[in-house]
Amino acid sequence: KILIIGACGQIGSELTAKLREIYGLNNVIASDIRKGEQKVFETGPFEQIDAMDFNQVASVIEKYQVTDVYLMAALLSATAEKNPAFAWDLNMNSLFHVLNLAKEGKIKKIFWPSSIAVFGPTTPRIDTPQFTVMEPSTVYGISKQAGERWCEYYFNKFGVDVRSIRYPGLISWTTAPGGGTTDYAVDIYYKAIEDKKYTCFLSENTALPMMYMDDAIKATVAIMQAPAEQIKIRSSYNLSALSFTPAEIATSIKTHIPEFTIAYDPDFRQAIADSWPASIDDSRAREDWGWKNDFDMEKMTETMLTNLTAKLQVNK
Ligand code: VAH
């Protein structure tokens, strides 16, 4: 049985749907601190739990005899800057609970998401290597770097089979994202359809590593399905697909919506973006467990605009 913690989030909600498609509805238990609005939570097993509460997590694992846990609950970069103590507690305590349950033999396999936010202003910014200087300057990045260190420690010391990916900015249309710096790349599609214009909170030449959600879900399933001996990196794998600036995504949108215009009004999130890489070298993920992305910028823009237009019509 599979448990997803944080199933209502931007990644969690799509991961729940995909895992239920692969493993069967009743073999995938969705959980979150709040009930999701998506129908996927009315159709399959759902538990309302606080990822920071060890007993609640342990009892759900016991109740369903869970073997695999995907821990997707966290505070993202922008929100974490406003709530440092809570962000540290949520991001770290939830991880310790799951790692300790695995150490006690209660869980067989764990997926834990890291992020390109583990890199900082002193990290080489172009084609950032798998192993390099990492001095994250955000609350979120610090928690992700610490989490990677603990994942590798629990694997080396206790044989815990925990697997991790450093997600780039993720773009999707099904669930509104919550508090990420890269989320301008989601907002821009909504505003392009609704208002034909967008004021971007990052400057026009801010290049960031990005990926369409379907690719991120594909990578998550792939790393968890790979034989353990193929997972040679137990901190977290670099993963990459796209790298683009707000100006470039605006140009891509204009090929579909010619009257679309963009303005720039950088806010506190500009400093967060400036501390992150522009592009990532993910050759180890490609070598070790056969990763490759399917979506390029054009395919992503077409998919986003098509699906969002339908979704926004429905909600009118
Ligand atoms: C954020 N979307 O912006 C997340 C992600 C790399 C960025 O971690 O915080």
mmCIF file of N, CA and C in Angstrom, residues 7-131:
data_model
loop_
_atom_site.group_PDB
_atom_site.id
_atom_site.type_symbol
_atom_site.label_atom_id
_atom_site.label_comp_id
_atom_site.label_asym_id
_atom_site.label_seq_id
_atom_site.Cartn_x
_atom_site.Cartn_y
_atom_site.Cartn_z
ATOM 1 N N ALA A 7 -1.177 15.206 -0.090
ATOM 2 C CA ALA A 7 -1.812 14.810 -1.350
ATOM 3 C C ALA A 7 -2.628 15.929 -1.984
ATOM 4 N N CYS A 8 -2.888 17.012 -1.246
ATOM 5 C CA CYS A 8 -3.693 18.110 -1.812
ATOM 6 C C CYS A 8 -2.827 19.177 -2.473
ATOM 7 N N GLY A 9 -1.531 19.018 -2.386
ATOM 8 C CA GLY A 9 -0.618 20.045 -2.905
ATOM 9 C C GLY A 9 -0.476 19.996 -4.415
ATOM 10 N N GLN A 10 0.381 20.910 -4.925
ATOM 11 C CA GLN A 10 0.542 21.021 -6.382
ATOM 12 C C GLN A 10 1.060 19.720 -6.978
ATOM 13 N N ILE A 11 2.068 19.091 -6.338
ATOM 14 C CA ILE A 11 2.593 17.819 -6.855
ATOM 15 C C ILE A 11 1.729 16.667 -6.341
ATOM 16 N N GLY A 12 1.410 16.715 -5.044
ATOM 17 C CA GLY A 12 0.692 15.613 -4.409
ATOM 18 C C GLY A 12 -0.591 15.226 -5.113
ATOM 19 N N SER A 13 -1.346 16.232 -5.588
ATOM 20 C CA SER A 13 -2.646 15.908 -6.184
ATOM 21 C C SER A 13 -2.473 15.161 -7.514
ATOM 22 N N GLU A 14 -1.463 15.551 -8.286
ATOM 23 C CA GLU A 14 -1.240 14.833 -9.564
ATOM 24 C C GLU A 14 -0.570 13.494 -9.320
ATOM 25 N N LEU A 15 0.281 13.435 -8.298
ATOM 26 C CA LEU A 15 0.951 12.175 -7.958
ATOM 27 C C LEU A 15 -0.082 11.149 -7.489
ATOM 28 N N THR A 16 -1.053 11.596 -6.706
ATOM 29 C CA THR A 16 -2.106 10.687 -6.225
ATOM 30 C C THR A 16 -2.862 10.071 -7.404
ATOM 31 N N ALA A 17 -3.244 10.924 -8.349
ATOM 32 C CA ALA A 17 -4.011 10.437 -9.518
ATOM 33 C C ALA A 17 -3.182 9.423 -10.314
ATOM 34 N N LYS A 18 -1.910 9.731 -10.546
ATOM 35 C CA LYS A 18 -1.048 8.851 -11.349
ATOM 36 C C LYS A 18 -0.810 7.518 -10.632
ATOM 37 N N LEU A 19 -0.513 7.579 -9.324
ATOM 38 C CA LEU A 19 -0.232 6.336 -8.581
ATOM 39 C C LEU A 19 -1.484 5.457 -8.493
ATOM 40 N N ARG A 20 -2.665 6.081 -8.405
ATOM 41 C CA ARG A 20 -3.911 5.293 -8.366
ATOM 42 C C ARG A 20 -4.161 4.636 -9.711
ATOM 43 N N GLU A 21 -3.766 5.335 -10.776
ATOM 44 C CA GLU A 21 -3.901 4.791 -12.139
ATOM 45 C C GLU A 21 -2.998 3.554 -12.265
ATOM 46 N N ILE A 22 -1.791 3.649 -11.706
ATOM 47 C CA ILE A 22 -0.818 2.552 -11.864
ATOM 48 C C ILE A 22 -1.119 1.398 -10.914
ATOM 49 N N TYR A 23 -1.371 1.734 -9.616
ATOM 50 C CA TYR A 23 -1.418 0.685 -8.577
ATOM 51 C C TYR A 23 -2.831 0.346 -8.111
ATOM 52 N N GLY A 24 -3.814 1.099 -8.606
ATOM 53 C CA GLY A 24 -5.197 0.797 -8.188
ATOM 54 C C GLY A 24 -5.660 1.768 -7.105
ATOM 55 N N LEU A 25 -6.888 2.190 -7.240
ATOM 56 C CA LEU A 25 -7.489 3.216 -6.384
ATOM 57 C C LEU A 25 -7.296 2.929 -4.895
ATOM 58 N N ASN A 26 -7.643 1.727 -4.492
ATOM 59 C CA ASN A 26 -7.652 1.429 -3.044
ATOM 60 C C ASN A 26 -6.287 1.080 -2.480
ATOM 61 N N ASN A 27 -5.264 1.057 -3.348
ATOM 62 C CA ASN A 27 -3.906 0.783 -2.864
ATOM 63 C C ASN A 27 -3.124 2.061 -2.597
ATOM 64 N N VAL A 28 -3.782 3.215 -2.848
ATOM 65 C CA VAL A 28 -3.097 4.505 -2.668
ATOM 66 C C VAL A 28 -3.924 5.381 -1.732
ATOM 67 N N ILE A 29 -3.406 5.588 -0.539
ATOM 68 C CA ILE A 29 -4.121 6.388 0.478
ATOM 69 C C ILE A 29 -3.629 7.830 0.393
ATOM 70 N N ALA A 30 -4.546 8.751 0.169
ATOM 71 C CA ALA A 30 -4.196 10.168 0.107
ATOM 72 C C ALA A 30 -4.357 10.749 1.503
ATOM 73 N N SER A 31 -3.450 11.626 1.890
ATOM 74 C CA SER A 31 -3.614 12.281 3.201
ATOM 75 C C SER A 31 -3.130 13.716 3.107
ATOM 76 N N ASP A 32 -3.735 14.555 3.936
ATOM 77 C CA ASP A 32 -3.310 15.957 3.977
ATOM 78 C C ASP A 32 -3.890 16.579 5.240
ATOM 79 N N ILE A 33 -3.409 17.741 5.578
ATOM 80 C CA ILE A 33 -3.918 18.429 6.773
ATOM 81 C C ILE A 33 -5.303 19.017 6.483
ATOM 82 N N ARG A 34 -5.602 19.174 5.166
ATOM 83 C CA ARG A 34 -6.926 19.689 4.786
ATOM 84 C C ARG A 34 -7.500 18.774 3.713
ATOM 85 N N LYS A 35 -8.818 18.748 3.620
ATOM 86 C CA LYS A 35 -9.472 17.925 2.600
ATOM 87 C C LYS A 35 -9.286 18.580 1.243
ATOM 88 N N GLY A 36 -8.915 17.787 0.242
ATOM 89 C CA GLY A 36 -8.726 18.366 -1.087
ATOM 90 C C GLY A 36 -10.067 18.598 -1.756
ATOM 91 N N GLU A 37 -10.119 19.593 -2.668
ATOM 92 C CA GLU A 37 -11.394 19.826 -3.358
ATOM 93 C C GLU A 37 -11.504 18.908 -4.573
ATOM 94 N N GLN A 38 -10.335 18.365 -5.002
ATOM 95 C CA GLN A 38 -10.412 17.542 -6.222
ATOM 96 C C GLN A 38 -11.233 16.276 -5.960
ATOM 97 N N LYS A 39 -11.913 15.823 -7.003
ATOM 98 C CA LYS A 39 -12.758 14.617 -6.877
ATOM 99 C C LYS A 39 -11.909 13.416 -6.498
ATOM 100 N N VAL A 40 -10.591 13.465 -6.822
ATOM 101 C CA VAL A 40 -9.744 12.288 -6.568
ATOM 102 C C VAL A 40 -9.796 11.907 -5.086
ATOM 103 N N PHE A 41 -10.141 12.880 -4.204
ATOM 104 C CA PHE A 41 -10.158 12.550 -2.776
ATOM 105 C C PHE A 41 -11.504 11.995 -2.341
ATOM 106 N N GLU A 42 -12.555 12.200 -3.193
ATOM 107 C CA GLU A 42 -13.845 11.593 -2.838
ATOM 108 C C GLU A 42 -13.867 10.136 -3.311
ATOM 109 N N THR A 43 -13.008 9.809 -4.316
ATOM 110 C CA THR A 43 -13.130 8.460 -4.901
ATOM 111 C C THR A 43 -12.208 7.445 -4.243
ATOM 112 N N GLY A 44 -11.172 7.881 -3.546
ATOM 113 C CA GLY A 44 -10.259 6.884 -2.981
ATOM 114 C C GLY A 44 -10.054 7.125 -1.502
ATOM 115 N N PRO A 45 -9.310 6.230 -0.834
ATOM 116 C CA PRO A 45 -9.068 6.360 0.609
ATOM 117 C C PRO A 45 -8.385 7.697 0.922
ATOM 118 N N PHE A 46 -8.942 8.432 1.906
ATOM 119 C CA PHE A 46 -8.349 9.712 2.298
ATOM 120 C C PHE A 46 -8.296 9.792 3.823
ATOM 121 N N GLU A 47 -7.167 10.272 4.350
ATOM 122 C CA GLU A 47 -7.013 10.471 5.804
ATOM 123 C C GLU A 47 -6.570 11.901 6.064
ATOM 124 N N GLN A 48 -7.249 12.572 6.966
ATOM 125 C CA GLN A 48 -6.859 13.943 7.310
ATOM 126 C C GLN A 48 -5.877 13.855 8.480
ATOM 127 N N ILE A 49 -4.585 14.094 8.204
ATOM 128 C CA ILE A 49 -3.570 14.006 9.271
ATOM 129 C C ILE A 49 -2.605 15.177 9.191
ATOM 130 N N ASP A 50 -1.974 15.446 10.322
ATOM 131 C CA ASP A 50 -0.940 16.480 10.411
ATOM 132 C C ASP A 50 0.411 15.782 10.283
ATOM 133 N N ALA A 51 1.149 16.081 9.216
ATOM 134 C CA ALA A 51 2.433 15.407 8.935
ATOM 135 C C ALA A 51 3.443 15.623 10.055
ATOM 136 N N MET A 52 3.191 16.628 10.909
ATOM 137 C CA MET A 52 4.122 16.890 12.016
ATOM 138 C C MET A 52 3.800 16.046 13.240
ATOM 139 N N ASP A 53 2.668 15.314 13.202
ATOM 140 C CA ASP A 53 2.243 14.535 14.370
ATOM 141 C C ASP A 53 2.631 13.074 14.178
ATOM 142 N N PHE A 54 3.668 12.622 14.867
ATOM 143 C CA PHE A 54 4.207 11.266 14.683
ATOM 144 C C PHE A 54 3.120 10.212 14.847
ATOM 145 N N ASN A 55 2.318 10.319 15.896
ATOM 146 C CA ASN A 55 1.308 9.283 16.164
ATOM 147 C C ASN A 55 0.269 9.195 15.056
ATOM 148 N N GLN A 56 -0.138 10.363 14.514
ATOM 149 C CA GLN A 56 -1.125 10.325 13.421
ATOM 150 C C GLN A 56 -0.516 9.629 12.194
ATOM 151 N N VAL A 57 0.744 9.950 11.875
ATOM 152 C CA VAL A 57 1.394 9.326 10.711
ATOM 153 C C VAL A 57 1.550 7.822 10.961
ATOM 154 N N ALA A 58 2.043 7.477 12.142
ATOM 155 C CA ALA A 58 2.278 6.056 12.476
ATOM 156 C C ALA A 58 0.978 5.250 12.438
ATOM 157 N N SER A 59 -0.124 5.848 12.908
ATOM 158 C CA SER A 59 -1.368 5.063 12.976
ATOM 159 C C SER A 59 -1.958 4.848 11.583
ATOM 160 N N VAL A 60 -1.778 5.806 10.671
ATOM 161 C CA VAL A 60 -2.282 5.590 9.298
ATOM 162 C C VAL A 60 -1.457 4.499 8.616
ATOM 163 N N ILE A 61 -0.151 4.504 8.871
ATOM 164 C CA ILE A 61 0.719 3.472 8.282
ATOM 165 C C ILE A 61 0.347 2.091 8.809
ATOM 166 N N GLU A 62 0.029 2.028 10.075
ATOM 167 C CA GLU A 62 -0.383 0.761 10.717
ATOM 168 C C GLU A 62 -1.748 0.312 10.166
ATOM 169 N N LYS A 63 -2.688 1.268 10.129
ATOM 170 C CA LYS A 63 -4.083 0.960 9.722
ATOM 171 C C LYS A 63 -4.142 0.337 8.322
ATOM 172 N N TYR A 64 -3.351 0.891 7.380
ATOM 173 C CA TYR A 64 -3.431 0.402 5.994
ATOM 174 C C TYR A 64 -2.265 -0.519 5.635
ATOM 175 N N GLN A 65 -1.384 -0.814 6.604
ATOM 176 C CA GLN A 65 -0.191 -1.633 6.298
ATOM 177 C C GLN A 65 0.578 -1.020 5.126
ATOM 178 N N VAL A 66 0.864 0.276 5.239
ATOM 179 C CA VAL A 66 1.561 1.021 4.179
ATOM 180 C C VAL A 66 2.996 0.501 4.022
ATOM 181 N N THR A 67 3.448 0.350 2.757
ATOM 182 C CA THR A 67 4.854 -0.027 2.516
ATOM 183 C C THR A 67 5.661 1.141 1.935
ATOM 184 N N ASP A 68 4.979 1.971 1.108
ATOM 185 C CA ASP A 68 5.710 3.069 0.445
ATOM 186 C C ASP A 68 5.091 4.412 0.845
ATOM 187 N N VAL A 69 5.924 5.386 1.191
ATOM 188 C CA VAL A 69 5.433 6.722 1.556
ATOM 189 C C VAL A 69 6.049 7.776 0.645
ATOM 190 N N TYR A 70 5.188 8.634 0.100
ATOM 191 C CA TYR A 70 5.643 9.813 -0.669
ATOM 192 C C TYR A 70 5.348 11.022 0.220
ATOM 193 N N LEU A 71 6.382 11.650 0.752
ATOM 194 C CA LEU A 71 6.192 12.769 1.686
ATOM 195 C C LEU A 71 6.261 14.095 0.924
ATOM 196 N N MET A 72 5.093 14.604 0.545
ATOM 197 C CA MET A 72 5.049 15.791 -0.319
ATOM 198 C C MET A 72 4.666 17.055 0.443
ATOM 199 N N ALA A 73 4.444 16.941 1.742
ATOM 200 C CA ALA A 73 4.031 18.122 2.526
ATOM 201 C C ALA A 73 5.235 19.010 2.798
ATOM 202 N N ALA A 74 5.106 20.321 2.567
ATOM 203 C CA ALA A 74 6.192 21.262 2.890
ATOM 204 C C ALA A 74 5.692 22.689 2.690
ATOM 205 N N LEU A 75 6.442 23.627 3.248
ATOM 206 C CA LEU A 75 6.219 25.035 2.931
ATOM 207 C C LEU A 75 7.228 25.402 1.853
ATOM 208 N N LEU A 76 6.784 26.038 0.783
ATOM 209 C CA LEU A 76 7.679 26.387 -0.324
ATOM 210 C C LEU A 76 8.405 27.697 -0.038
ATOM 211 N N SER A 77 9.262 28.103 -0.980
ATOM 212 C CA SER A 77 10.249 29.155 -0.721
ATOM 213 C C SER A 77 9.670 30.479 -0.254
ATOM 214 N N ALA A 78 8.720 31.030 -0.981
ATOM 215 C CA ALA A 78 8.237 32.377 -0.616
ATOM 216 C C ALA A 78 7.497 32.330 0.729
ATOM 217 N N THR A 79 6.647 31.331 0.899
ATOM 218 C CA THR A 79 5.891 31.222 2.160
ATOM 219 C C THR A 79 6.840 30.981 3.334
ATOM 220 N N ALA A 80 7.839 30.158 3.109
ATOM 221 C CA ALA A 80 8.789 29.818 4.186
ATOM 222 C C ALA A 80 9.540 31.053 4.677
ATOM 223 N N GLU A 81 9.803 32.003 3.783
ATOM 224 C CA GLU A 81 10.514 33.227 4.216
ATOM 225 C C GLU A 81 9.672 34.016 5.215
ATOM 226 N N LYS A 82 8.347 33.809 5.139
ATOM 227 C CA LYS A 82 7.462 34.578 6.036
ATOM 228 C C LYS A 82 7.211 33.831 7.348
ATOM 229 N N ASN A 83 7.508 32.504 7.342
ATOM 230 C CA ASN A 83 7.272 31.686 8.541
ATOM 231 C C ASN A 83 8.452 30.745 8.787
ATOM 232 N N PRO A 84 9.655 31.292 9.024
ATOM 233 C CA PRO A 84 10.847 30.441 9.111
ATOM 234 C C PRO A 84 10.743 29.298 10.111
ATOM 235 N N ALA A 85 10.289 29.575 11.332
ATOM 236 C CA ALA A 85 10.264 28.532 12.366
ATOM 237 C C ALA A 85 9.279 27.428 11.990
ATOM 238 N N PHE A 86 8.102 27.825 11.524
ATOM 239 C CA PHE A 86 7.097 26.817 11.159
ATOM 240 C C PHE A 86 7.568 26.025 9.938
ATOM 241 N N ALA A 87 8.186 26.715 8.992
ATOM 242 C CA ALA A 87 8.678 26.032 7.783
ATOM 243 C C ALA A 87 9.705 24.977 8.167
ATOM 244 N N TRP A 88 10.636 25.319 9.084
ATOM 245 C CA TRP A 88 11.646 24.358 9.513
ATOM 246 C C TRP A 88 10.971 23.167 10.214
ATOM 247 N N ASP A 89 10.047 23.467 11.104
ATOM 248 C CA ASP A 89 9.365 22.394 11.853
ATOM 249 C C ASP A 89 8.613 21.465 10.903
ATOM 250 N N LEU A 90 7.819 22.035 10.007
ATOM 251 C CA LEU A 90 7.029 21.188 9.098
ATOM 252 C C LEU A 90 7.955 20.388 8.172
ATOM 253 N N ASN A 91 8.893 21.101 7.515
ATOM 254 C CA ASN A 91 9.717 20.413 6.509
ATOM 255 C C ASN A 91 10.589 19.331 7.134
ATOM 256 N N MET A 92 11.092 19.567 8.362
ATOM 257 C CA MET A 92 12.039 18.630 8.977
ATOM 258 C C MET A 92 11.355 17.568 9.839
ATOM 259 N N ASN A 93 10.419 17.969 10.697
ATOM 260 C CA ASN A 93 9.807 16.974 11.604
ATOM 261 C C ASN A 93 9.047 15.909 10.809
ATOM 262 N N SER A 94 8.377 16.330 9.740
ATOM 263 C CA SER A 94 7.640 15.345 8.925
ATOM 264 C C SER A 94 8.625 14.326 8.338
ATOM 265 N N LEU A 95 9.803 14.806 7.932
ATOM 266 C CA LEU A 95 10.817 13.904 7.355
ATOM 267 C C LEU A 95 11.353 12.941 8.431
ATOM 268 N N PHE A 96 11.647 13.469 9.615
ATOM 269 C CA PHE A 96 12.177 12.592 10.689
ATOM 270 C C PHE A 96 11.160 11.506 11.042
ATOM 271 N N HIS A 97 9.871 11.877 11.093
ATOM 272 C CA HIS A 97 8.864 10.866 11.450
ATOM 273 C C HIS A 97 8.918 9.699 10.460
ATOM 274 N N VAL A 98 8.964 10.023 9.183
ATOM 275 C CA VAL A 98 8.939 8.974 8.147
ATOM 276 C C VAL A 98 10.252 8.193 8.134
ATOM 277 N N LEU A 99 11.381 8.885 8.270
ATOM 278 C CA LEU A 99 12.683 8.189 8.301
ATOM 279 C C LEU A 99 12.754 7.248 9.507
ATOM 280 N N ASN A 100 12.273 7.698 10.659
ATOM 281 C CA ASN A 100 12.332 6.859 11.870
ATOM 282 C C ASN A 100 11.390 5.659 11.772
ATOM 283 N N LEU A 101 10.225 5.845 11.165
ATOM 284 C CA LEU A 101 9.309 4.713 10.975
ATOM 285 C C LEU A 101 9.947 3.683 10.032
ATOM 286 N N ALA A 102 10.682 4.171 9.025
ATOM 287 C CA ALA A 102 11.365 3.244 8.107
ATOM 288 C C ALA A 102 12.508 2.538 8.839
ATOM 289 N N LYS A 103 13.204 3.280 9.687
ATOM 290 C CA LYS A 103 14.313 2.687 10.459
ATOM 291 C C LYS A 103 13.782 1.563 11.358
ATOM 292 N N GLU A 104 12.541 1.746 11.855
ATOM 293 C CA GLU A 104 11.931 0.714 12.708
ATOM 294 C C GLU A 104 11.302 -0.405 11.879
ATOM 295 N N GLY A 105 11.436 -0.329 10.538
ATOM 296 C CA GLY A 105 10.911 -1.393 9.687
ATOM 297 C C GLY A 105 9.428 -1.263 9.382
ATOM 298 N N LYS A 106 8.831 -0.105 9.719
ATOM 299 C CA LYS A 106 7.385 0.067 9.493
ATOM 300 C C LYS A 106 7.092 0.536 8.049
ATOM 301 N N ILE A 107 8.132 1.056 7.360
ATOM 302 C CA ILE A 107 7.962 1.519 5.964
ATOM 303 C C ILE A 107 9.106 0.912 5.154
ATOM 304 N N LYS A 108 8.820 0.485 3.908
ATOM 305 C CA LYS A 108 9.861 -0.154 3.093
ATOM 306 C C LYS A 108 10.623 0.859 2.236
ATOM 307 N N LYS A 109 9.862 1.832 1.663
ATOM 308 C CA LYS A 109 10.478 2.755 0.704
ATOM 309 C C LYS A 109 9.890 4.152 0.877
ATOM 310 N N ILE A 110 10.746 5.166 0.755
ATOM 311 C CA ILE A 110 10.300 6.561 0.927
ATOM 312 C C ILE A 110 10.702 7.389 -0.282
ATOM 313 N N PHE A 111 9.774 8.246 -0.740
ATOM 314 C CA PHE A 111 10.161 9.298 -1.684
ATOM 315 C C PHE A 111 10.081 10.635 -0.937
ATOM 316 N N TRP A 112 11.165 11.404 -1.047
ATOM 317 C CA TRP A 112 11.159 12.720 -0.399
ATOM 318 C C TRP A 112 11.663 13.772 -1.390
ATOM 319 N N PRO A 113 10.886 14.820 -1.687
ATOM 320 C CA PRO A 113 11.277 15.811 -2.694
ATOM 321 C C PRO A 113 12.269 16.835 -2.161
ATOM 322 N N SER A 114 13.398 16.982 -2.894
ATOM 323 C CA SER A 114 14.262 18.105 -2.611
ATOM 324 C C SER A 114 13.996 19.124 -3.723
ATOM 325 N N SER A 115 14.928 20.069 -3.891
ATOM 326 C CA SER A 115 14.639 21.171 -4.804
ATOM 327 C C SER A 115 15.929 21.836 -5.264
ATOM 328 N N ILE A 116 15.877 22.503 -6.400
ATOM 329 C CA ILE A 116 17.059 23.258 -6.840
ATOM 330 C C ILE A 116 17.313 24.415 -5.868
ATOM 331 N N ALA A 117 16.381 24.589 -4.934
ATOM 332 C CA ALA A 117 16.573 25.606 -3.879
ATOM 333 C C ALA A 117 17.707 25.234 -2.926
ATOM 334 N N VAL A 118 18.236 24.003 -3.002
ATOM 335 C CA VAL A 118 19.379 23.640 -2.132
ATOM 336 C C VAL A 118 20.646 24.363 -2.578
ATOM 337 N N PHE A 119 20.628 24.888 -3.807
ATOM 338 C CA PHE A 119 21.795 25.634 -4.314
ATOM 339 C C PHE A 119 21.680 27.096 -3.885
ATOM 340 N N GLY A 120 22.840 27.755 -3.757
ATOM 341 C CA GLY A 120 22.805 29.145 -3.299
ATOM 342 C C GLY A 120 23.604 30.063 -4.224
ATOM 343 N N PRO A 121 23.819 31.307 -3.792
ATOM 344 C CA PRO A 121 24.482 32.312 -4.641
ATOM 345 C C PRO A 121 25.931 31.973 -5.011
ATOM 346 N N THR A 122 26.576 31.064 -4.242
ATOM 347 C CA THR A 122 27.980 30.705 -4.562
ATOM 348 C C THR A 122 28.059 29.450 -5.428
ATOM 349 N N THR A 123 26.899 28.885 -5.761
ATOM 350 C CA THR A 123 26.875 27.685 -6.617
ATOM 351 C C THR A 123 27.048 28.103 -8.088
ATOM 352 N N PRO A 124 27.847 27.346 -8.877
ATOM 353 C CA PRO A 124 27.924 27.645 -10.320
ATOM 354 C C PRO A 124 26.517 27.625 -10.922
ATOM 355 N N ARG A 125 26.130 28.706 -11.651
ATOM 356 C CA ARG A 125 24.712 28.880 -11.996
ATOM 357 C C ARG A 125 24.285 28.199 -13.293
ATOM 358 N N ILE A 126 25.251 27.963 -14.181
ATOM 359 C CA ILE A 126 24.891 27.370 -15.483
ATOM 360 C C ILE A 126 25.254 25.876 -15.447
ATOM 361 N N ASP A 127 24.285 25.040 -15.842
ATOM 362 C CA ASP A 127 24.509 23.581 -15.807
ATOM 363 C C ASP A 127 25.071 23.150 -14.449
ATOM 364 N N THR A 128 24.376 23.572 -13.384
ATOM 365 C CA THR A 128 24.820 23.271 -12.024
ATOM 366 C C THR A 128 25.072 21.772 -11.856
ATOM 367 N N PRO A 129 26.272 21.391 -11.426
ATOM 368 C CA PRO A 129 26.628 19.964 -11.325
ATOM 369 C C PRO A 129 25.887 19.246 -10.198
ATOM 370 N N GLN A 130 25.874 17.917 -10.257
ATOM 371 C CA GLN A 130 25.257 17.103 -9.201
ATOM 372 C C GLN A 130 25.950 17.347 -7.867
ATOM 373 N N PHE A 131 27.288 17.403 -7.877
ATOM 374 C CA PHE A 131 28.045 17.639 -6.634
ATOM 375 C C PHE A 131 28.758 18.983 -6.766
#
